[in-house]
mmCIF file of C-alpha atoms and ligand atoms in Angstrom:
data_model
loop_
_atom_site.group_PDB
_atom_site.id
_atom_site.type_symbol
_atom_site.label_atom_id
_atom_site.label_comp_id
_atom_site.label_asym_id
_atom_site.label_seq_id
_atom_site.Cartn_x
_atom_site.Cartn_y
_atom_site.Cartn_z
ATOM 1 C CA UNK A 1 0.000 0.000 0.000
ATOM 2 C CA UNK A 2 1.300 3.416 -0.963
ATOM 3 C CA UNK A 3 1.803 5.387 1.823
ATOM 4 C CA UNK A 4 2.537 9.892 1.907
ATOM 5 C CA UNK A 5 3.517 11.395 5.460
ATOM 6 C CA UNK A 6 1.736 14.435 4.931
ATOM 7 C CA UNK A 7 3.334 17.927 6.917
ATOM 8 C CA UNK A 8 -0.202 19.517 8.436
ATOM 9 C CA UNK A 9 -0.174 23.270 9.494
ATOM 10 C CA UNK A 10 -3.278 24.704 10.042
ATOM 11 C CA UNK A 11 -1.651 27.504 11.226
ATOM 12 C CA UNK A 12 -4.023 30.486 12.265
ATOM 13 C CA UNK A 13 -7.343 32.168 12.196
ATOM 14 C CA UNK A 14 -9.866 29.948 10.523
ATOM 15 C CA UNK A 15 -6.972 27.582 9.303
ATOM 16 C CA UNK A 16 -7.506 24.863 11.421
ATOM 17 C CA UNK A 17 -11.347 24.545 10.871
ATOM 18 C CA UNK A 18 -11.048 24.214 7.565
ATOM 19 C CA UNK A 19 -7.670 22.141 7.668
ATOM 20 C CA UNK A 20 -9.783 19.368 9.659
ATOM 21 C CA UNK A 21 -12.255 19.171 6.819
ATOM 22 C CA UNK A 22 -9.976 18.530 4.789
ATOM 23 C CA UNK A 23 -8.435 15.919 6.923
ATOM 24 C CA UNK A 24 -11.675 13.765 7.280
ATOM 25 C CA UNK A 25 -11.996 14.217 3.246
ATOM 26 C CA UNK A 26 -8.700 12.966 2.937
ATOM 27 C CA UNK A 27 -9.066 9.993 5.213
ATOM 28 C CA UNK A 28 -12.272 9.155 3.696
ATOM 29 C CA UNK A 29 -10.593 9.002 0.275
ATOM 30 C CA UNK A 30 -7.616 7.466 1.799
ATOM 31 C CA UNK A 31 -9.562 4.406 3.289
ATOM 32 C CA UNK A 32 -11.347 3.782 0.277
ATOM 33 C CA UNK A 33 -8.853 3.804 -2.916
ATOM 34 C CA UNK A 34 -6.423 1.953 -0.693
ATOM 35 C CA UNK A 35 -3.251 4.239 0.083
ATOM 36 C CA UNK A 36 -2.271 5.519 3.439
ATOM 37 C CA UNK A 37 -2.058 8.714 4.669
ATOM 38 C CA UNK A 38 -0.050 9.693 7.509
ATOM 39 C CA UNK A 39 -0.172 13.107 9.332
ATOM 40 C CA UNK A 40 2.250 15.061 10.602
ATOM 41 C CA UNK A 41 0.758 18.000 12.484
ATOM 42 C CA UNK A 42 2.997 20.864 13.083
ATOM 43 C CA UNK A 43 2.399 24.060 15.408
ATOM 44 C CA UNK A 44 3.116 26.694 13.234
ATOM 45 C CA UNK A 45 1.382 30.361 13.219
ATOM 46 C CA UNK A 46 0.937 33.335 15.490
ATOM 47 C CA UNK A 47 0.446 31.916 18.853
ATOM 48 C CA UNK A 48 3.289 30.170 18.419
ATOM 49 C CA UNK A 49 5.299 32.669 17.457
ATOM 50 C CA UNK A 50 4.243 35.047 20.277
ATOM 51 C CA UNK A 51 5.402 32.494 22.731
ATOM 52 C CA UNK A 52 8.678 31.338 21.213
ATOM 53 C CA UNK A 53 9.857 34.412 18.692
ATOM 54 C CA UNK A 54 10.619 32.392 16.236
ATOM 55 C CA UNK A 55 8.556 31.601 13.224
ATOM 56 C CA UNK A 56 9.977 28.412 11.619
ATOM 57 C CA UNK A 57 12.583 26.979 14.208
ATOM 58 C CA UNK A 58 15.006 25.358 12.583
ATOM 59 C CA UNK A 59 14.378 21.799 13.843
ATOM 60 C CA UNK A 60 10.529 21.738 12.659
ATOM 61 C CA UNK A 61 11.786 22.745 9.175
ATOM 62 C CA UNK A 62 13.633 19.851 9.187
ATOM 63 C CA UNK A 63 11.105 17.384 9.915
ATOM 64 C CA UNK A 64 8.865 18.883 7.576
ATOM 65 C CA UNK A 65 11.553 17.883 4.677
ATOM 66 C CA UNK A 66 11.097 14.129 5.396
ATOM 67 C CA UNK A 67 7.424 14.539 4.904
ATOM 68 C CA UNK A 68 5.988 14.208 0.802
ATOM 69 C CA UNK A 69 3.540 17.168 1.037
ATOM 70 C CA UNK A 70 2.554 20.124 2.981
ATOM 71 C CA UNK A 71 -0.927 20.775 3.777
ATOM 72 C CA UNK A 72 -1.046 24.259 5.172
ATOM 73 C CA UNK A 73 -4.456 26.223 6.224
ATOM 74 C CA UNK A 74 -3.168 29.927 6.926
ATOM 75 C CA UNK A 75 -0.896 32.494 8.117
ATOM 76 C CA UNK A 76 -1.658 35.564 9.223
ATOM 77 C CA UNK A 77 -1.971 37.059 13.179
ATOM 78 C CA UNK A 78 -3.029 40.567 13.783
ATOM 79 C CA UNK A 79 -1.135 40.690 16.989
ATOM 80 C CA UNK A 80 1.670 40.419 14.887
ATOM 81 C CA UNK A 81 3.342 42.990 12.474
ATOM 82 C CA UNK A 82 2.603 41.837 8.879
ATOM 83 C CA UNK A 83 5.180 40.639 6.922
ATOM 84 C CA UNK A 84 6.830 38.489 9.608
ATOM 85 C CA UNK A 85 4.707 35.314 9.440
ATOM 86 C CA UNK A 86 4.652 36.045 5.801
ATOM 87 C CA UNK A 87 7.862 35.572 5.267
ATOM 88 C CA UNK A 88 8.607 33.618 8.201
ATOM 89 C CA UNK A 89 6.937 30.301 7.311
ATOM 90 C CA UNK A 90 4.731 30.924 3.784
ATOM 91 C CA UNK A 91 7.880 32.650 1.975
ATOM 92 C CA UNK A 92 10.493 31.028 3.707
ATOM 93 C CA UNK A 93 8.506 27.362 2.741
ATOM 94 C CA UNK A 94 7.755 28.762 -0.867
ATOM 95 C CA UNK A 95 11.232 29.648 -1.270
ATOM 96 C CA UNK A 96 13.678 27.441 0.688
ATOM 97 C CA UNK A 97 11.442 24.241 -1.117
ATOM 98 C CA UNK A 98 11.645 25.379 -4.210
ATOM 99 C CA UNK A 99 8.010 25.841 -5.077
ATOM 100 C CA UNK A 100 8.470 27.722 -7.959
ATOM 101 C CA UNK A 101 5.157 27.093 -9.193
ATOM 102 C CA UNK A 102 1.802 28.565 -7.795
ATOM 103 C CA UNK A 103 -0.879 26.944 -9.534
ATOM 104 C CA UNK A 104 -4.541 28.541 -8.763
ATOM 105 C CA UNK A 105 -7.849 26.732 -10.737
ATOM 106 C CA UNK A 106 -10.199 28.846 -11.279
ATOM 107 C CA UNK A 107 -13.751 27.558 -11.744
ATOM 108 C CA UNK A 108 -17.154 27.831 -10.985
ATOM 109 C CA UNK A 109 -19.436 25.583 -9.644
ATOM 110 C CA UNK A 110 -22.816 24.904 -10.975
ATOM 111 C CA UNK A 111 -24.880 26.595 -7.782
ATOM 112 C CA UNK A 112 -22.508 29.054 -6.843
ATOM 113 C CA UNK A 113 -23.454 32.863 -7.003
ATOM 114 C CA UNK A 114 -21.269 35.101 -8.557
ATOM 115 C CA UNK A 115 -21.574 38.750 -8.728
ATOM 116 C CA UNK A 116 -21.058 38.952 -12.629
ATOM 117 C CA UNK A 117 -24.497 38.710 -14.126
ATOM 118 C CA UNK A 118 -24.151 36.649 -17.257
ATOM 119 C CA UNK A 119 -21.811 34.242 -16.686
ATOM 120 C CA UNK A 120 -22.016 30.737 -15.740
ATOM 121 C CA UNK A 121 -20.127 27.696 -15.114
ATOM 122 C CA UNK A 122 -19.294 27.174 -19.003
ATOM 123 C CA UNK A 123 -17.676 30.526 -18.758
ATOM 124 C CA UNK A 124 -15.342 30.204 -15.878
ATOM 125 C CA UNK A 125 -12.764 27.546 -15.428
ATOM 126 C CA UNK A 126 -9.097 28.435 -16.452
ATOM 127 C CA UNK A 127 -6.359 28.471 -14.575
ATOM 128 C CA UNK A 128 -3.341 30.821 -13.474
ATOM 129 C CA UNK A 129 0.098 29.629 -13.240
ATOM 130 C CA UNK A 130 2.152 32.363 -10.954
ATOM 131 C CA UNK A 131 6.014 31.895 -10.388
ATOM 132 C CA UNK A 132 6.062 31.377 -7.101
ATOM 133 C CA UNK A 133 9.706 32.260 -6.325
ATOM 134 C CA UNK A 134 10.811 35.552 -7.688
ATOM 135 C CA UNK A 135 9.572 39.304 -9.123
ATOM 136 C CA UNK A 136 9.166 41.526 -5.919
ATOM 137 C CA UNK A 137 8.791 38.770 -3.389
ATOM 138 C CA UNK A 138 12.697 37.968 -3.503
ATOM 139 C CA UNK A 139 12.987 40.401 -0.898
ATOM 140 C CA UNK A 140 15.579 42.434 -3.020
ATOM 141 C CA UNK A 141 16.332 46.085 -2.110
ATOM 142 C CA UNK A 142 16.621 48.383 1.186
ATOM 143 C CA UNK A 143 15.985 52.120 2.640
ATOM 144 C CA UNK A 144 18.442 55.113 2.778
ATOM 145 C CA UNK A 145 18.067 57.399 5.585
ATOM 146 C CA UNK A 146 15.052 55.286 6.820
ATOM 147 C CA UNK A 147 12.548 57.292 8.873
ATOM 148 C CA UNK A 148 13.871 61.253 7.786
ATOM 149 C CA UNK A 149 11.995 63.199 5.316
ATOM 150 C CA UNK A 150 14.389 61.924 2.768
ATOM 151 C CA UNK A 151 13.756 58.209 3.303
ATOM 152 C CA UNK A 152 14.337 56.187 -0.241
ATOM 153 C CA UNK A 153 13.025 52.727 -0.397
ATOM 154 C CA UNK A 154 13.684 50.519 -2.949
ATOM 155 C CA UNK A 155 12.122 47.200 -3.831
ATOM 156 C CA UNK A 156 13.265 45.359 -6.848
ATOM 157 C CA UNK A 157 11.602 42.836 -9.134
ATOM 158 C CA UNK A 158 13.860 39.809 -9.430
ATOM 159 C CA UNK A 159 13.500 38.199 -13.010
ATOM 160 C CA UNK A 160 15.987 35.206 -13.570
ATOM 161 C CA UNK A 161 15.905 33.712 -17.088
ATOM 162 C CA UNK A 162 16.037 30.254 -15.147
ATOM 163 C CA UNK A 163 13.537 31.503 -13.093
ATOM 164 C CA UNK A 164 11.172 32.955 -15.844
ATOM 165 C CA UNK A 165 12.030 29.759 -18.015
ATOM 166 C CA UNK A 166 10.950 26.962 -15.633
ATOM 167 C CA UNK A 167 7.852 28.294 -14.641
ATOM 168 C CA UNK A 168 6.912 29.393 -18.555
ATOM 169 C CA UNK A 169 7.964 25.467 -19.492
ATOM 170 C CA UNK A 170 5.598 24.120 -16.276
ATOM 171 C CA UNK A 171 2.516 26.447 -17.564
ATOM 172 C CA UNK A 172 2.848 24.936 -21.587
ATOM 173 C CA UNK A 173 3.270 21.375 -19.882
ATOM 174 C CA UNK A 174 0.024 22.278 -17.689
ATOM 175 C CA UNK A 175 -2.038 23.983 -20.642
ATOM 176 C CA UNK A 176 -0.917 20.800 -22.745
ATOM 177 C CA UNK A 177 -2.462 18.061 -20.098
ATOM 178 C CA UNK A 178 -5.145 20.193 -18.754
ATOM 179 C CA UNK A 179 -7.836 19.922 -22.139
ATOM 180 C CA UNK A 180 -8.920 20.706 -25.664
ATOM 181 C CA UNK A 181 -8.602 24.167 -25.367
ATOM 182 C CA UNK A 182 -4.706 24.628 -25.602
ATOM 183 C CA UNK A 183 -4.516 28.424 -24.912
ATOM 184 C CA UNK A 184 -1.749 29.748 -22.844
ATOM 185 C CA UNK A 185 -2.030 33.596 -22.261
ATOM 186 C CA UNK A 186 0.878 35.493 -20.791
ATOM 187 C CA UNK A 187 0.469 38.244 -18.517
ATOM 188 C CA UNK A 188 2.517 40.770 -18.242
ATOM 189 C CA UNK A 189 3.333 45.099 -18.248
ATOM 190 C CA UNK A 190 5.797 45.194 -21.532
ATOM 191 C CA UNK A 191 4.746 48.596 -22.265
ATOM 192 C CA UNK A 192 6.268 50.010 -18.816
ATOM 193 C CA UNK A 193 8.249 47.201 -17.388
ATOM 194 C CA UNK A 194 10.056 47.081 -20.325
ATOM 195 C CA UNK A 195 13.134 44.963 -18.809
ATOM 196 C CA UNK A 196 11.232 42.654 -16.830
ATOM 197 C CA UNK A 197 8.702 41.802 -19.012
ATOM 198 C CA UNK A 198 10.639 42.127 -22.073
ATOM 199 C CA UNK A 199 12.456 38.931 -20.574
ATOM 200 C CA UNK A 200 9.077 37.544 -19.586
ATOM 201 C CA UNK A 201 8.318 37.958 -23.743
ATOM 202 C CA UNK A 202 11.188 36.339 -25.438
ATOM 203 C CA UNK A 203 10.849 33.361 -22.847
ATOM 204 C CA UNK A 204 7.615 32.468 -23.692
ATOM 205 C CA UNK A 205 8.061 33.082 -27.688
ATOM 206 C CA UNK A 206 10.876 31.104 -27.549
ATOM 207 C CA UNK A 207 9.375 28.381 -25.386
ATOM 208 C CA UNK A 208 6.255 28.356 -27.477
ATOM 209 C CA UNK A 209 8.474 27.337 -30.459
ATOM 210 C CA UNK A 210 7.883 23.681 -29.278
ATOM 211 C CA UNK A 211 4.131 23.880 -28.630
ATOM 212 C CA UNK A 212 3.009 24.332 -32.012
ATOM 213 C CA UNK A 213 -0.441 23.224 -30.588
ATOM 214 C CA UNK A 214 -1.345 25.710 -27.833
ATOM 215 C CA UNK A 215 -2.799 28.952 -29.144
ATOM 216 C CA UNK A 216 -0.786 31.888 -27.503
ATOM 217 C CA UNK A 217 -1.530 35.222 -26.371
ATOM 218 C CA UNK A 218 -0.687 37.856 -24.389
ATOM 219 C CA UNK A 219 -2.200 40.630 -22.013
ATOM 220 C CA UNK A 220 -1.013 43.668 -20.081
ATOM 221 C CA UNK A 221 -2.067 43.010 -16.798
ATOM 222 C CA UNK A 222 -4.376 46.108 -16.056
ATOM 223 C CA UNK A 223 -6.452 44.861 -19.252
ATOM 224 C CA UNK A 224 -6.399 41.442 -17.896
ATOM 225 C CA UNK A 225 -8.214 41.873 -15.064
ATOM 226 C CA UNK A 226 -10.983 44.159 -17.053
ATOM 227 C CA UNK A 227 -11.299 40.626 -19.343
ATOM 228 C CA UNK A 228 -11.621 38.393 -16.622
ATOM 229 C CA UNK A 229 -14.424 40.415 -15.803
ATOM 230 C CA UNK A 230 -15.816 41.149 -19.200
ATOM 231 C CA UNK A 231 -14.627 38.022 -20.506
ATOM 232 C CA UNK A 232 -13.667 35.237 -18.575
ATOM 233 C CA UNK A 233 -14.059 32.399 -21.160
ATOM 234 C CA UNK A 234 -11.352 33.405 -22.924
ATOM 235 C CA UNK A 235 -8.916 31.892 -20.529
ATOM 236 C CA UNK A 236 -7.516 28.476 -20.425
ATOM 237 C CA UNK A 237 -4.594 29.390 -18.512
ATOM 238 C CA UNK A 238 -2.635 32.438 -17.252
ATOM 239 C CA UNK A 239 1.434 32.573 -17.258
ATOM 240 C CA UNK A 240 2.331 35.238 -15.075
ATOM 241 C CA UNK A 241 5.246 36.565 -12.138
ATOM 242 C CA UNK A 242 4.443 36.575 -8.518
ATOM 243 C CA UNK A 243 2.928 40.025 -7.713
ATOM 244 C CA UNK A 244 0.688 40.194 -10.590
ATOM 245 C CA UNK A 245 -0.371 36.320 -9.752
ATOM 246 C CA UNK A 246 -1.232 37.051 -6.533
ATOM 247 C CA UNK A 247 -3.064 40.212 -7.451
ATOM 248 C CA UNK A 248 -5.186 38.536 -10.432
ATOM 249 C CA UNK A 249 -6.309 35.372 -8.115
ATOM 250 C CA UNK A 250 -7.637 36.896 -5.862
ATOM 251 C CA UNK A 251 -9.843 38.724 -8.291
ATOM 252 C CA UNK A 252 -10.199 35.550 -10.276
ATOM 253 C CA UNK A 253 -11.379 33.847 -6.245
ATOM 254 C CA UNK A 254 -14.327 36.097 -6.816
ATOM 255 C CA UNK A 255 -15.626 34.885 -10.277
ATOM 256 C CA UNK A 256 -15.459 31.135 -8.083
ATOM 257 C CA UNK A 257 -17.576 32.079 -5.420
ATOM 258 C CA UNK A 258 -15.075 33.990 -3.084
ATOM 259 C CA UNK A 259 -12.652 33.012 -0.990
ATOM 260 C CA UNK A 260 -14.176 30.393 0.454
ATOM 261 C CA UNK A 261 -14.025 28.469 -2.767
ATOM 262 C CA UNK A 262 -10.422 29.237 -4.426
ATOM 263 C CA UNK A 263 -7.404 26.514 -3.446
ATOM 264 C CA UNK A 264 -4.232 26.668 -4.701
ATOM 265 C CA UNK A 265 -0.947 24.150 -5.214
ATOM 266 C CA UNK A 266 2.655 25.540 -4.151
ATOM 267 C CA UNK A 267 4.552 22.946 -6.839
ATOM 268 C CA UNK A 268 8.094 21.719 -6.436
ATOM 269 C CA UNK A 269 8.076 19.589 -9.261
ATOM 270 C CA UNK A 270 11.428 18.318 -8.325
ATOM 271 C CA UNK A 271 10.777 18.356 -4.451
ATOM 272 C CA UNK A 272 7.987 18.832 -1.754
ATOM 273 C CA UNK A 273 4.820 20.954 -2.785
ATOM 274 C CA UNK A 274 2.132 22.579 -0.257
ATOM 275 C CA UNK A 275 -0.932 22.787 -0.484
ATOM 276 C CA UNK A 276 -3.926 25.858 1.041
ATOM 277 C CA UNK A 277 -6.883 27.429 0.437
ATOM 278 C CA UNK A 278 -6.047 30.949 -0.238
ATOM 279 C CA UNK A 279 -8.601 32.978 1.735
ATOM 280 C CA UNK A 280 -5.789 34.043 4.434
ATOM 281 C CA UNK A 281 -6.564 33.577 8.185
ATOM 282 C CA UNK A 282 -9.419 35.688 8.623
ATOM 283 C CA UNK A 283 -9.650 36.274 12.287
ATOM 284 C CA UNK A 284 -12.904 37.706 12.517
ATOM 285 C CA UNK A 285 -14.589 34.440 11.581
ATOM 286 C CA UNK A 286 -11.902 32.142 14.123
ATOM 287 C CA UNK A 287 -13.686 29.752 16.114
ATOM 288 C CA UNK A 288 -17.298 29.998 15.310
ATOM 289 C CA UNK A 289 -17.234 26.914 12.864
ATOM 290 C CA UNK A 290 -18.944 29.037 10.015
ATOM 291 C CA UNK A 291 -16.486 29.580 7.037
ATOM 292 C CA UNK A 292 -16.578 27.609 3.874
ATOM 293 C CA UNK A 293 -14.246 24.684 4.110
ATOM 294 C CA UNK A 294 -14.449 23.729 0.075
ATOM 295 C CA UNK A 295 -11.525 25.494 -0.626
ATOM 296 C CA UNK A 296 -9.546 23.593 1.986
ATOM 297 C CA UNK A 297 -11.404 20.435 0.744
ATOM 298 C CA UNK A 298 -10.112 21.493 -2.833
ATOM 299 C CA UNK A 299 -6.490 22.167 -1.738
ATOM 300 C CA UNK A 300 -6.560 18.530 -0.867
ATOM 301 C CA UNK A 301 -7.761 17.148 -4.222
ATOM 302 C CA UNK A 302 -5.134 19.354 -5.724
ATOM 303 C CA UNK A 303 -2.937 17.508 -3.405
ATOM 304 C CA UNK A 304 -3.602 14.282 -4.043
ATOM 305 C CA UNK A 305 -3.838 14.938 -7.942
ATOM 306 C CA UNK A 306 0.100 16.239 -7.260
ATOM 307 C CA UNK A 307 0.839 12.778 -5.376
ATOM 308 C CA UNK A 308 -0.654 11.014 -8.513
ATOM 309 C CA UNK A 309 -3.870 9.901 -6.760
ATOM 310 C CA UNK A 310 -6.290 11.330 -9.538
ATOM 311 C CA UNK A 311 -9.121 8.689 -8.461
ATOM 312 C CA UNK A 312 -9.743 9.975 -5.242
ATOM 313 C CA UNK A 313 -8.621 13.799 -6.281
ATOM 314 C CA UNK A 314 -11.693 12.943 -8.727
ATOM 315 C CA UNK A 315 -14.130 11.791 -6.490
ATOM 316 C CA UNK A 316 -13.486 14.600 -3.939
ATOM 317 C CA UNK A 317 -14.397 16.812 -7.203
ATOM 318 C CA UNK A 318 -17.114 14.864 -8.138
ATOM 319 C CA UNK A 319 -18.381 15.321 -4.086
ATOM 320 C CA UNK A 320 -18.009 19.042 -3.977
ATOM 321 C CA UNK A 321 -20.188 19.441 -7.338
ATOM 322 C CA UNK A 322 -22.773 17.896 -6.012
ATOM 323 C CA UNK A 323 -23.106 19.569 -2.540
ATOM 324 C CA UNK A 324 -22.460 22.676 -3.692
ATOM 325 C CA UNK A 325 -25.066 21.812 -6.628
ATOM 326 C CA UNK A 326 -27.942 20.626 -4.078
ATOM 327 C CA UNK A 327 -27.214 20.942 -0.559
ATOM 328 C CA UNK A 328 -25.660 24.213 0.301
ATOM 329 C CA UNK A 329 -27.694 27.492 -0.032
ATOM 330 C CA UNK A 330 -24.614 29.630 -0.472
ATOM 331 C CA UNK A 331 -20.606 29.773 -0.345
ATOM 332 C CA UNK A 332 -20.452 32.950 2.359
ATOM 333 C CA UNK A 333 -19.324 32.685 5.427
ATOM 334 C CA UNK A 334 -22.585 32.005 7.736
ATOM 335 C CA UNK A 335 -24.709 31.655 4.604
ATOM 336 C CA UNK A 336 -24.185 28.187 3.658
ATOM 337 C CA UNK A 337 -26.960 26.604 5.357
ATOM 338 C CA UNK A 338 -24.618 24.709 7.187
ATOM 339 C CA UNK A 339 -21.916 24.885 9.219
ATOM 340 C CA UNK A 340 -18.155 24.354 8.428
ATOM 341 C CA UNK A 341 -17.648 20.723 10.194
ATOM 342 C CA UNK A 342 -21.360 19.537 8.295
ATOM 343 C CA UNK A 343 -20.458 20.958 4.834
ATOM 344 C CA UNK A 344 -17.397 18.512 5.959
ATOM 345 C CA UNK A 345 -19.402 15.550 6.558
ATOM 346 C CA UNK A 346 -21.787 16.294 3.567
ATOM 347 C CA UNK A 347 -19.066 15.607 1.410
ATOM 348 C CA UNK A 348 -17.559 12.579 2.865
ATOM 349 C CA UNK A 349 -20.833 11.102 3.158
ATOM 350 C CA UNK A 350 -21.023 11.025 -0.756
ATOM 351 C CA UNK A 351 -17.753 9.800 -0.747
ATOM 352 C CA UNK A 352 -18.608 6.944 1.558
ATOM 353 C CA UNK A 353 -21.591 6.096 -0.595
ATOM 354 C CA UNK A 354 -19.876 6.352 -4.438
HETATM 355 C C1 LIG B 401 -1.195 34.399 -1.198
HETATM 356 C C2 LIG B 401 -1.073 35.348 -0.038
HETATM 357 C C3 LIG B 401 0.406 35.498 0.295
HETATM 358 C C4 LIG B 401 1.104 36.061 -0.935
HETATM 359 C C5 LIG B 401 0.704 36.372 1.532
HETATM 360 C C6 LIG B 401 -0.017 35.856 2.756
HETATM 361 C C7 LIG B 401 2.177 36.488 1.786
HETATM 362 O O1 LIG B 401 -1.668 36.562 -0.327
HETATM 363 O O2 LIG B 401 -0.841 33.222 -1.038
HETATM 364 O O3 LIG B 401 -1.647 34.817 -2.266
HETATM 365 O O4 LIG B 401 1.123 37.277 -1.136
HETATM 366 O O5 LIG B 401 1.617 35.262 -1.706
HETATM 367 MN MN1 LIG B 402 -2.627 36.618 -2.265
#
């Protein structure tokens, strides 16, 4: 029997509701296409870090290495100073594992409400692939004469030709599995970020060379997100750098539902990948067992579909379909008809019974 020792961190806010969800979805899977699952839960987050000062000790990194996955539900404190979680554990993960690859589905659900008026479920499913590892996450630059009237802060966008070319390769490997369509849009700023994106260009033309299948195009990232809007059925999947990824999927969570509804996949191809929902920590909902829990559930298919477990990654699809389709009476937090822990068991009770 295969087995995966699976690195758990539900970390904080409404993490670790949703993060046990997704655990009973995972062993009801598990137990029924015969592979093991083994869980390896790690106290990582804001409380933790108030009471030790440190946000990734050295030793817990570690053991997190042996494990095959990460399964992570948020980070994100407000009693403490943003940034330092951030790039304490989600960076410092992201980066020091190599996930160079931030790969966020984008689809809607039959049953779902969406603010956009005319579109449906045949209209929005694409997906964006964001490097996950560079641009202005890579931490590069510094102040002069930091808090006098002439302060200068710099922060630079880090664009590596490796860097660029790996994740441009991953998205026409993605676009080639992931259907019929075959269209692979870049998204970029050549007309102002003319270094950055200029590398960004010749990368992907020159990549493209041996797709002669997928249909390419590109789009300046401010008229990207009016498309998406206007337009959202003319994506199959997004190329794009870090900031604008994370900028564009969050609009894109909207179009799914919210954020209740949008997972995404931290890939190492070549290592260990992590898996969240991408909603952030939201500490006003903590505790009160009312948040949606499908994009936790999701984050888990998109694990397993990463392990190479596609029957049970299908089956959890198959499961949320259907309950979003019939049972629940919205995706909002509080407005789902149910609460977090029974849109849980709603789901592996179909997965018991298929
Ligand atoms: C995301 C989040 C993170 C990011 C934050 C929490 C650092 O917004 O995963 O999109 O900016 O990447
Ligand atoms: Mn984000």
């Amino acid at each position: 029997m295969k087995k995966y020792d699976i690195a758990v961190i539900p970390g904080d806010g409404i993490g670790p509701e949703v993060i046990a969800q997704g655990l009973k979805v995972l062993d009801a899977v598990s137990s029924k296409y015969g592979f093991q699952l083994s869980f390896h839960p790690y106290d990582l987050g804001g409380e933790q870090y108030k009471r030790t000062g440190e946000a990734l000790p050295e030793k817990v990194f570690e053991s997190i290495k042996g494990c095959h996955a990460i399964y992570l539900g948020a980070i994100g404190h407000p009693e403490v100073p943003p940034g330092v979680l951030e790039k304490g554990i989600l960076l410092r993960l992201r980066f020091e594992l190599d996930q160079y690859i931030n790969l966020r589905p984008v689809k809607l659900y039959p049953g779902v409400e969406i603010p956009l008026k005319d579109k449906g479920p045949e209209d929005i499913d694409f997906a964006v692939i964001r490097e996950n590892t560079e641009g202005l996450y890579a931490g590069a630059g510094g102040y002069l004469r930091r808090g006098t009237r002439h302060e200068v802060a710099i922060q630079e966008s880090i664009n590596t030709r490796m860097g660029v070319e790996r994740c441009v390769r991953f998205a026409f490997e993605f676009c080639m599995r992931r259907n019929q369509r075959k269209k692979l849009t870049l998204c970029g700023k050549t007309n102002v970020l003319t270094y950055a994106f200029d590398l960004w260009e010749r990368t992907f033309k020159e990549i493209a060379q041996a797709y002669p299948d997928i249909e390419t195009d590109y789009a300046h990232v401010d008229a990207l997100c009016m498309w998406m809007i206007k337009n959202p059925e003319s994506f199959d999947v997004i190329v794009t750098d870090n900031m604008f990824g994370d900028i564009i999927t969050d609009l894109a969570a909207i179009l799914q539902g919210g954020m209740g509804m949008a997972a995404g996949a931290n890939i190492a191809p070549e290592g260990i990948s992590m898996f969240e929902p991408i909603g952030g920590s939201a500490p006003k909902y903590a505790g009160q067992n009312i948040v949606n829990p499908i994009a936790a559930i999701l984050a888990a298919r998109l694990m397993l579909e990463t392990l190479g477990e596609s029957a049970s990654a299908r089956v959890i699809e198959k499961a949320v379909t259907k309950v979003l389709a019939e049972d629940m009476k919205g995706v909002a937090a509080g407005q789902m008809g149910y609460s977090t822990s029974e849109v849980g068991d709603l789901i592996v009770e179909f997965i018991e019974k298929s």
